[in-house]
Coordinates of C-alpha atoms in Angstrom, one line a residue:
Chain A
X278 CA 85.4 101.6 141.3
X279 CA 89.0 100.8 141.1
X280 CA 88.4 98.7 138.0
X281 CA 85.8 100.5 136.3
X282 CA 87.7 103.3 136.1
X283 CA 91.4 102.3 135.9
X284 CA 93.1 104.4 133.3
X285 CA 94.7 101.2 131.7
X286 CA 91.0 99.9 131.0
X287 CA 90.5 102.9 129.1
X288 CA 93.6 102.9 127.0
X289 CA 92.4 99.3 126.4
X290 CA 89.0 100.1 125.0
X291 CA 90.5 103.0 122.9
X292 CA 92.6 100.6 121.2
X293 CA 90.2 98.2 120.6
X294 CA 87.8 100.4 119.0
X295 CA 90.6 102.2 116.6
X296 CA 91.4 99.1 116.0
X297 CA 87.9 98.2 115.1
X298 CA 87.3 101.4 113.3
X299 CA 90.3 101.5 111.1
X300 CA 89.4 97.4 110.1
X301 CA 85.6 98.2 109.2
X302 CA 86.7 101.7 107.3
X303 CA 89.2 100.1 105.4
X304 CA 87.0 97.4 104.3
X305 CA 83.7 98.9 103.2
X306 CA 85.8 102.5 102.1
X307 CA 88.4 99.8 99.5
X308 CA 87.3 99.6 95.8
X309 CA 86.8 95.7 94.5
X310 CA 88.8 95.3 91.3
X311 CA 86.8 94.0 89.1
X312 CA 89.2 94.3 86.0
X313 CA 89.7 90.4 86.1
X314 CA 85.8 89.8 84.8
X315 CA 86.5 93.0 82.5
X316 CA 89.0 91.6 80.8
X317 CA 87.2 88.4 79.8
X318 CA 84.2 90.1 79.0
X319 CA 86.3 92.2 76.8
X320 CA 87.9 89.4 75.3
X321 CA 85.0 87.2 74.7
X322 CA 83.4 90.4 72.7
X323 CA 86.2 90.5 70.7
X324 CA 86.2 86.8 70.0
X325 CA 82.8 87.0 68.9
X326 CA 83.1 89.8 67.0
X327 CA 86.4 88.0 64.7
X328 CA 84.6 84.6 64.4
X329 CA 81.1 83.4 64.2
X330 CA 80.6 79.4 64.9
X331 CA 84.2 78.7 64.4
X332 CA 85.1 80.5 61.0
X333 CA 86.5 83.9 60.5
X334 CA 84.1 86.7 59.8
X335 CA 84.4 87.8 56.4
X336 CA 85.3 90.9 56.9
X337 CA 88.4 89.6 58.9
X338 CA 89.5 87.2 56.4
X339 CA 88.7 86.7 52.6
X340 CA 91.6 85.0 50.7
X341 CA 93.7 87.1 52.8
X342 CA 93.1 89.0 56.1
X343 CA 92.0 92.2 55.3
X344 CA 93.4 95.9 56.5
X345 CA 90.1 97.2 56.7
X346 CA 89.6 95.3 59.5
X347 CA 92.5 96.6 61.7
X348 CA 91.7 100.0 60.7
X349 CA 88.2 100.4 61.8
X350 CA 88.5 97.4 64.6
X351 CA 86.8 99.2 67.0
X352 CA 83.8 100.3 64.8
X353 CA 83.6 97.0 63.5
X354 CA 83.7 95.3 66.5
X355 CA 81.1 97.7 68.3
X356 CA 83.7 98.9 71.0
X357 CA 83.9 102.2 72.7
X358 CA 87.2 102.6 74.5
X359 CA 86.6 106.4 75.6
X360 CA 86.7 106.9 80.2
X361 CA 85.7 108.9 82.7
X362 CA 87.1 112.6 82.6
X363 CA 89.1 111.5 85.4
X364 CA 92.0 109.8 83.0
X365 CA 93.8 111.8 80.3
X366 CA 94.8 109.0 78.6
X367 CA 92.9 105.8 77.1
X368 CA 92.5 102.8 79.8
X369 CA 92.0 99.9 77.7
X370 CA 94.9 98.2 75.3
X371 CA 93.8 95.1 72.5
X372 CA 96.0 92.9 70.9
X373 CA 94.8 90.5 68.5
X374 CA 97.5 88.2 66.7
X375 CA 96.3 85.7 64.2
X376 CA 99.0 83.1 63.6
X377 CA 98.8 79.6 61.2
X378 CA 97.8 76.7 63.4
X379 CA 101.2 74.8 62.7
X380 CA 103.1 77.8 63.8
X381 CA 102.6 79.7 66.8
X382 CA 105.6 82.1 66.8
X383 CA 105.4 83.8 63.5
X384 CA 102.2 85.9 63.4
X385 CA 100.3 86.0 60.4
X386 CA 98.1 89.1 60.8
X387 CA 98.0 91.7 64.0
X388 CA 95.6 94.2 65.2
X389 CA 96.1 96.6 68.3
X390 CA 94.1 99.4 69.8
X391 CA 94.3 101.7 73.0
X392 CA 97.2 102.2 75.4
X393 CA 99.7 100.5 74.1
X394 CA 102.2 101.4 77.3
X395 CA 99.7 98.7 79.1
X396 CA 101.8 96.2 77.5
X397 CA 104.6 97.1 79.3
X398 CA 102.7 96.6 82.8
X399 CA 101.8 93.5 81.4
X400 CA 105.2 92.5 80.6
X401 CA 106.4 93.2 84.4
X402 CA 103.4 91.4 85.9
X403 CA 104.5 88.2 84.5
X404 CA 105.5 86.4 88.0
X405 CA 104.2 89.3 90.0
X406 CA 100.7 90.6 90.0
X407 CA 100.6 94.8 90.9
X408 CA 97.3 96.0 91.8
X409 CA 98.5 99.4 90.6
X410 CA 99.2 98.6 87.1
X411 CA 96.7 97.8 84.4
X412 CA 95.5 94.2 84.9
X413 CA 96.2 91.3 81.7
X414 CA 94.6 89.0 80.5
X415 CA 94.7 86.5 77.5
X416 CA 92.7 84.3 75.3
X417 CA 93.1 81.6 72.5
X418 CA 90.8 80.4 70.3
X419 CA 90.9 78.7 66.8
X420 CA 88.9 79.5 63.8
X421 CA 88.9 78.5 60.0
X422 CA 88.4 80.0 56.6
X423 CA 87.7 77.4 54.1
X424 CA 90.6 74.8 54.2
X425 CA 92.6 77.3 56.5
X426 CA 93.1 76.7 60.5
X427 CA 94.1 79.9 62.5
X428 CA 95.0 80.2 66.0
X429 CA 93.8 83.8 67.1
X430 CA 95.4 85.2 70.6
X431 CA 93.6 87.7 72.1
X432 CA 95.5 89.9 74.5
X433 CA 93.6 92.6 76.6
X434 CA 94.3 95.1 79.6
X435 CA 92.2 97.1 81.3
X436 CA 94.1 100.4 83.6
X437 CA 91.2 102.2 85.7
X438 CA 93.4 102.1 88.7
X439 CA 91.6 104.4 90.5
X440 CA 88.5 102.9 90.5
X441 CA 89.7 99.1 90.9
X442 CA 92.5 100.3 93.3
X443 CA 92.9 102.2 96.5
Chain B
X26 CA 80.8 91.9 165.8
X27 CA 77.3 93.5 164.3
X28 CA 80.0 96.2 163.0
X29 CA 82.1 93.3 161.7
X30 CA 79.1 92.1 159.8
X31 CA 77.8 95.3 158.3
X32 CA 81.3 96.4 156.9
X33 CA 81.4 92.8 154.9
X34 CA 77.8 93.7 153.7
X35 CA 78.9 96.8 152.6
X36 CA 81.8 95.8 151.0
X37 CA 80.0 92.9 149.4
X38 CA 77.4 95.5 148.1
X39 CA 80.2 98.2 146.3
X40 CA 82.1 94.8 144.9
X41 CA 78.6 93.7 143.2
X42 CA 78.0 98.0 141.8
X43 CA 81.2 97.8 140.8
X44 CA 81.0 94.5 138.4
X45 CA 77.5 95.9 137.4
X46 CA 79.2 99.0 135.7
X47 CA 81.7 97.6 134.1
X48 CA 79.1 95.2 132.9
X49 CA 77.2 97.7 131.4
X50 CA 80.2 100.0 130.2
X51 CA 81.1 96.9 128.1
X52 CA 77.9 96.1 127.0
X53 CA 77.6 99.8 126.1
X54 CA 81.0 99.6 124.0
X55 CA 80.4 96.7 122.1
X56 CA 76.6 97.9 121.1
X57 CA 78.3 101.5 119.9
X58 CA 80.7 99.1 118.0
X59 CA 78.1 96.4 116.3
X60 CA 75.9 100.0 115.2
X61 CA 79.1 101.7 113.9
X62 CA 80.0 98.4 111.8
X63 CA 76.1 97.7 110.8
X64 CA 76.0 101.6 109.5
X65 CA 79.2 101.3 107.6
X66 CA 78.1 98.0 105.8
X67 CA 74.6 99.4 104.6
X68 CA 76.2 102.7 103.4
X69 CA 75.1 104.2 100.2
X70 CA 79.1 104.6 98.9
X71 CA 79.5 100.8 99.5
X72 CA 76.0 100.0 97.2
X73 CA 76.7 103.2 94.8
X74 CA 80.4 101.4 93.7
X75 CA 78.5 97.4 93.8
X76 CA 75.6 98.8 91.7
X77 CA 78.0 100.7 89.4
X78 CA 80.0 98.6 87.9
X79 CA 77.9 95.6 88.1
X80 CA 75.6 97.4 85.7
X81 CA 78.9 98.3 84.0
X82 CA 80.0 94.3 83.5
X83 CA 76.1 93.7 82.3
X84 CA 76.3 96.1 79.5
X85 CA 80.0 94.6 78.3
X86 CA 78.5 91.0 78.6
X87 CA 74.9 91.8 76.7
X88 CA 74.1 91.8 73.1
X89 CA 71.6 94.1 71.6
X90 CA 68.0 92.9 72.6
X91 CA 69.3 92.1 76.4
X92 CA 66.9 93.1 79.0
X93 CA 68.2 93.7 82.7
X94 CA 66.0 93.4 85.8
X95 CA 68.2 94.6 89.0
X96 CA 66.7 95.0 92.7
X97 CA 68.7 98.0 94.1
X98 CA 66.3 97.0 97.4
X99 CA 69.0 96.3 99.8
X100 CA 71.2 99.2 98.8
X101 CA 68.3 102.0 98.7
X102 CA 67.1 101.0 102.9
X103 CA 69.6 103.0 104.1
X104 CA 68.3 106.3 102.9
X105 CA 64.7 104.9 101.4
X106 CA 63.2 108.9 102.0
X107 CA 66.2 110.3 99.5
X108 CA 65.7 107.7 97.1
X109 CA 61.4 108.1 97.0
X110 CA 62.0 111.5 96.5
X111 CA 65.3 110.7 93.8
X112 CA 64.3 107.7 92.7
X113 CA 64.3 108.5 88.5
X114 CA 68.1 110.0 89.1
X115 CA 69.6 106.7 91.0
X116 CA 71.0 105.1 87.3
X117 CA 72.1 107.7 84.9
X118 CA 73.9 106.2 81.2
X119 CA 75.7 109.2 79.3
X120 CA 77.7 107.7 76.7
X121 CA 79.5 104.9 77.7
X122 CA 79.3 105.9 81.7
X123 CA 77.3 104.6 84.0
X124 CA 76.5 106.8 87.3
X125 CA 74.5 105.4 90.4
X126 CA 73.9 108.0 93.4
X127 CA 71.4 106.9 96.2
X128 CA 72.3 109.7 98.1
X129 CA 72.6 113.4 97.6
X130 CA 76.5 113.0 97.2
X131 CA 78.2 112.3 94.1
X132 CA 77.8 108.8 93.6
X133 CA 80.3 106.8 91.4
X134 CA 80.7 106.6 87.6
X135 CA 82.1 103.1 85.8
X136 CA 82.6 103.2 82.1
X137 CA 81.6 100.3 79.8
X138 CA 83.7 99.1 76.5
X139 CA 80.5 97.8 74.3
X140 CA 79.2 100.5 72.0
X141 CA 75.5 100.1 73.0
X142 CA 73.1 102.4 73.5
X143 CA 71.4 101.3 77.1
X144 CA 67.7 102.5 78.3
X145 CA 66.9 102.8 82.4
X146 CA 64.4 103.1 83.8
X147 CA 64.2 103.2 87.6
X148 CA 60.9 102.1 89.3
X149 CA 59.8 103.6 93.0
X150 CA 59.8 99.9 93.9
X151 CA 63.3 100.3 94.0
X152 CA 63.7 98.1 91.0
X153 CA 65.9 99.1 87.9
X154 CA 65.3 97.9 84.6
X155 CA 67.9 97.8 81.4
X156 CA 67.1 97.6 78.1
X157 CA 70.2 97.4 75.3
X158 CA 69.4 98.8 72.3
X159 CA 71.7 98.6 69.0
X160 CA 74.1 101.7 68.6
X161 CA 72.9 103.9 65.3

């Protein structure tokens, strides 16, 4: 009975099943970020929302890009950036920069929505990914309007931290 | 010498008692363990979050006309008897939210981006089907 009943053997099985308990809890009680596939759906909606089979939409471009456009972007594009009640402020941020396809620095055209202080958190995250700040991402794609080439960025982030995040 | 031999069966027999407990005490520990892990993984919080926001990503990735079949199957065993009785309030859509509760708790809400206007209806087969409709 010496064995069976030896303190130590108790201590032992108390710290293996913590042990066990705190691995399990903290496995099946952790949120999965899915921000990663939100952002790229989010992007690829806005893509097809600015250009249909490669050329600009005409209500994006029509001898010149119009401001229309960048003024009712979300209705245009069908998006609905309002969250839960659990956030005061807005978690998604959209920049779109349309630039000539011989010159990638100067942009041409720009539309944002949403929180723009994303971008900061986006501009930190740059070697470092936090799982606490609003996840990037980025897309490129080029598009035409009669005998003009575009390059079209498509920048996106997505905050709901406290549904992504732990 | 008979008592000799009667003290070694003795001992012999508490020495086998012995190993049989702690046998069974460990057999005990690690069957209380496997059911505590097995609960855990087919908990309705762990499906509620799963079915949430992968009905969320659905609606962001469909275009008006998109129909959705899901089987909530797996996540609705662990408390079948609230579901049969819930079933038609497991998938809720107000606005651009999305709440699934198979449980009387409060079940977890994921917001979608695409301005849609998404119909549900949830069968007792534990099947949930998703129909996008255009935004008026």
């Amino acid at each position: 009975m010496e064995k069976t009943l030896s303190i130590y053997w108790f201590v032992i099985i108390g710290i293996v099943a913590t042990a066990i308990i705190i691995m399990v809890a903290a496995f099946y009680g952790s949120n999965y970020d899915v921000r990663k596939y939100e952002n790229r759906a989010l992007a690829n909606h806005i893509a097809d929302c600015i250009s249909k089979e490669g050329k600009l939409q005409d209500y994006v471009y029509q001898s010149g890009f119009k401001q229309e456009f960048s003024d009712n972007f979300l209705e245009i594009c069908n998006l609905n950036f309002n969250v839960e009640d659990t956030y005061d402020e807005e978690q998604y941020y959209v920049d779109v920069d349309f630039y000539a396809v011989d010159d990638s620095s100067n942009s041409l055209f720009s539309v944002s929505k949403g929180n723009i202080n994303f971008r900061a958190s986006c501009a930190i995250q740059e070697d470092e990914s936090y799982k606490t700040l609003a996840q990037c991402g980025e897309r490129r794609l080029y598009s035409t309007q009669g005998n003009e080439q575009f390059l079209i960025r498509i920048f996106t982030a997505i905050g709901k931290v406290s549904e992504n995040v732990n | 010498m008979k008592r000799k031999g009667s003290s070694l069966h003795r001992k012999k027999g508490s020495m086998l008692t012995e190993n049989v407990i702690f046998l069974v005490l460990n057999l005990t520990f690690f069957a209380i363990m496997a059911l505590f892990i097995l609960k855990q993984s087919s908990g309705s919080a762990y499906y509620e979050q799963a079915y949430a926001k992968q009905i969320a990503l659905l609606i962001d990735s469909a275009k008006p006309g998109t129909q959705i079949l899901l089987d909530f199957e797996k996540g609705v065993s662990s408390n079948q008897e609230w579901f049969n009785n819930n079933f038609q309030r497991a998938v809720t859509i107000n606005g651009n939210i999305v709440e699934v509760r198979l449980s009387e708790g409060e079940g977890f809400s994921y917001s979608f981006f695409n301005e849609v206007k998404p119909g549900v209806d949830v069968l007792p087969s534990a099947k949930v089907f998703i129909v996008i409709n255009k935004n008026d």
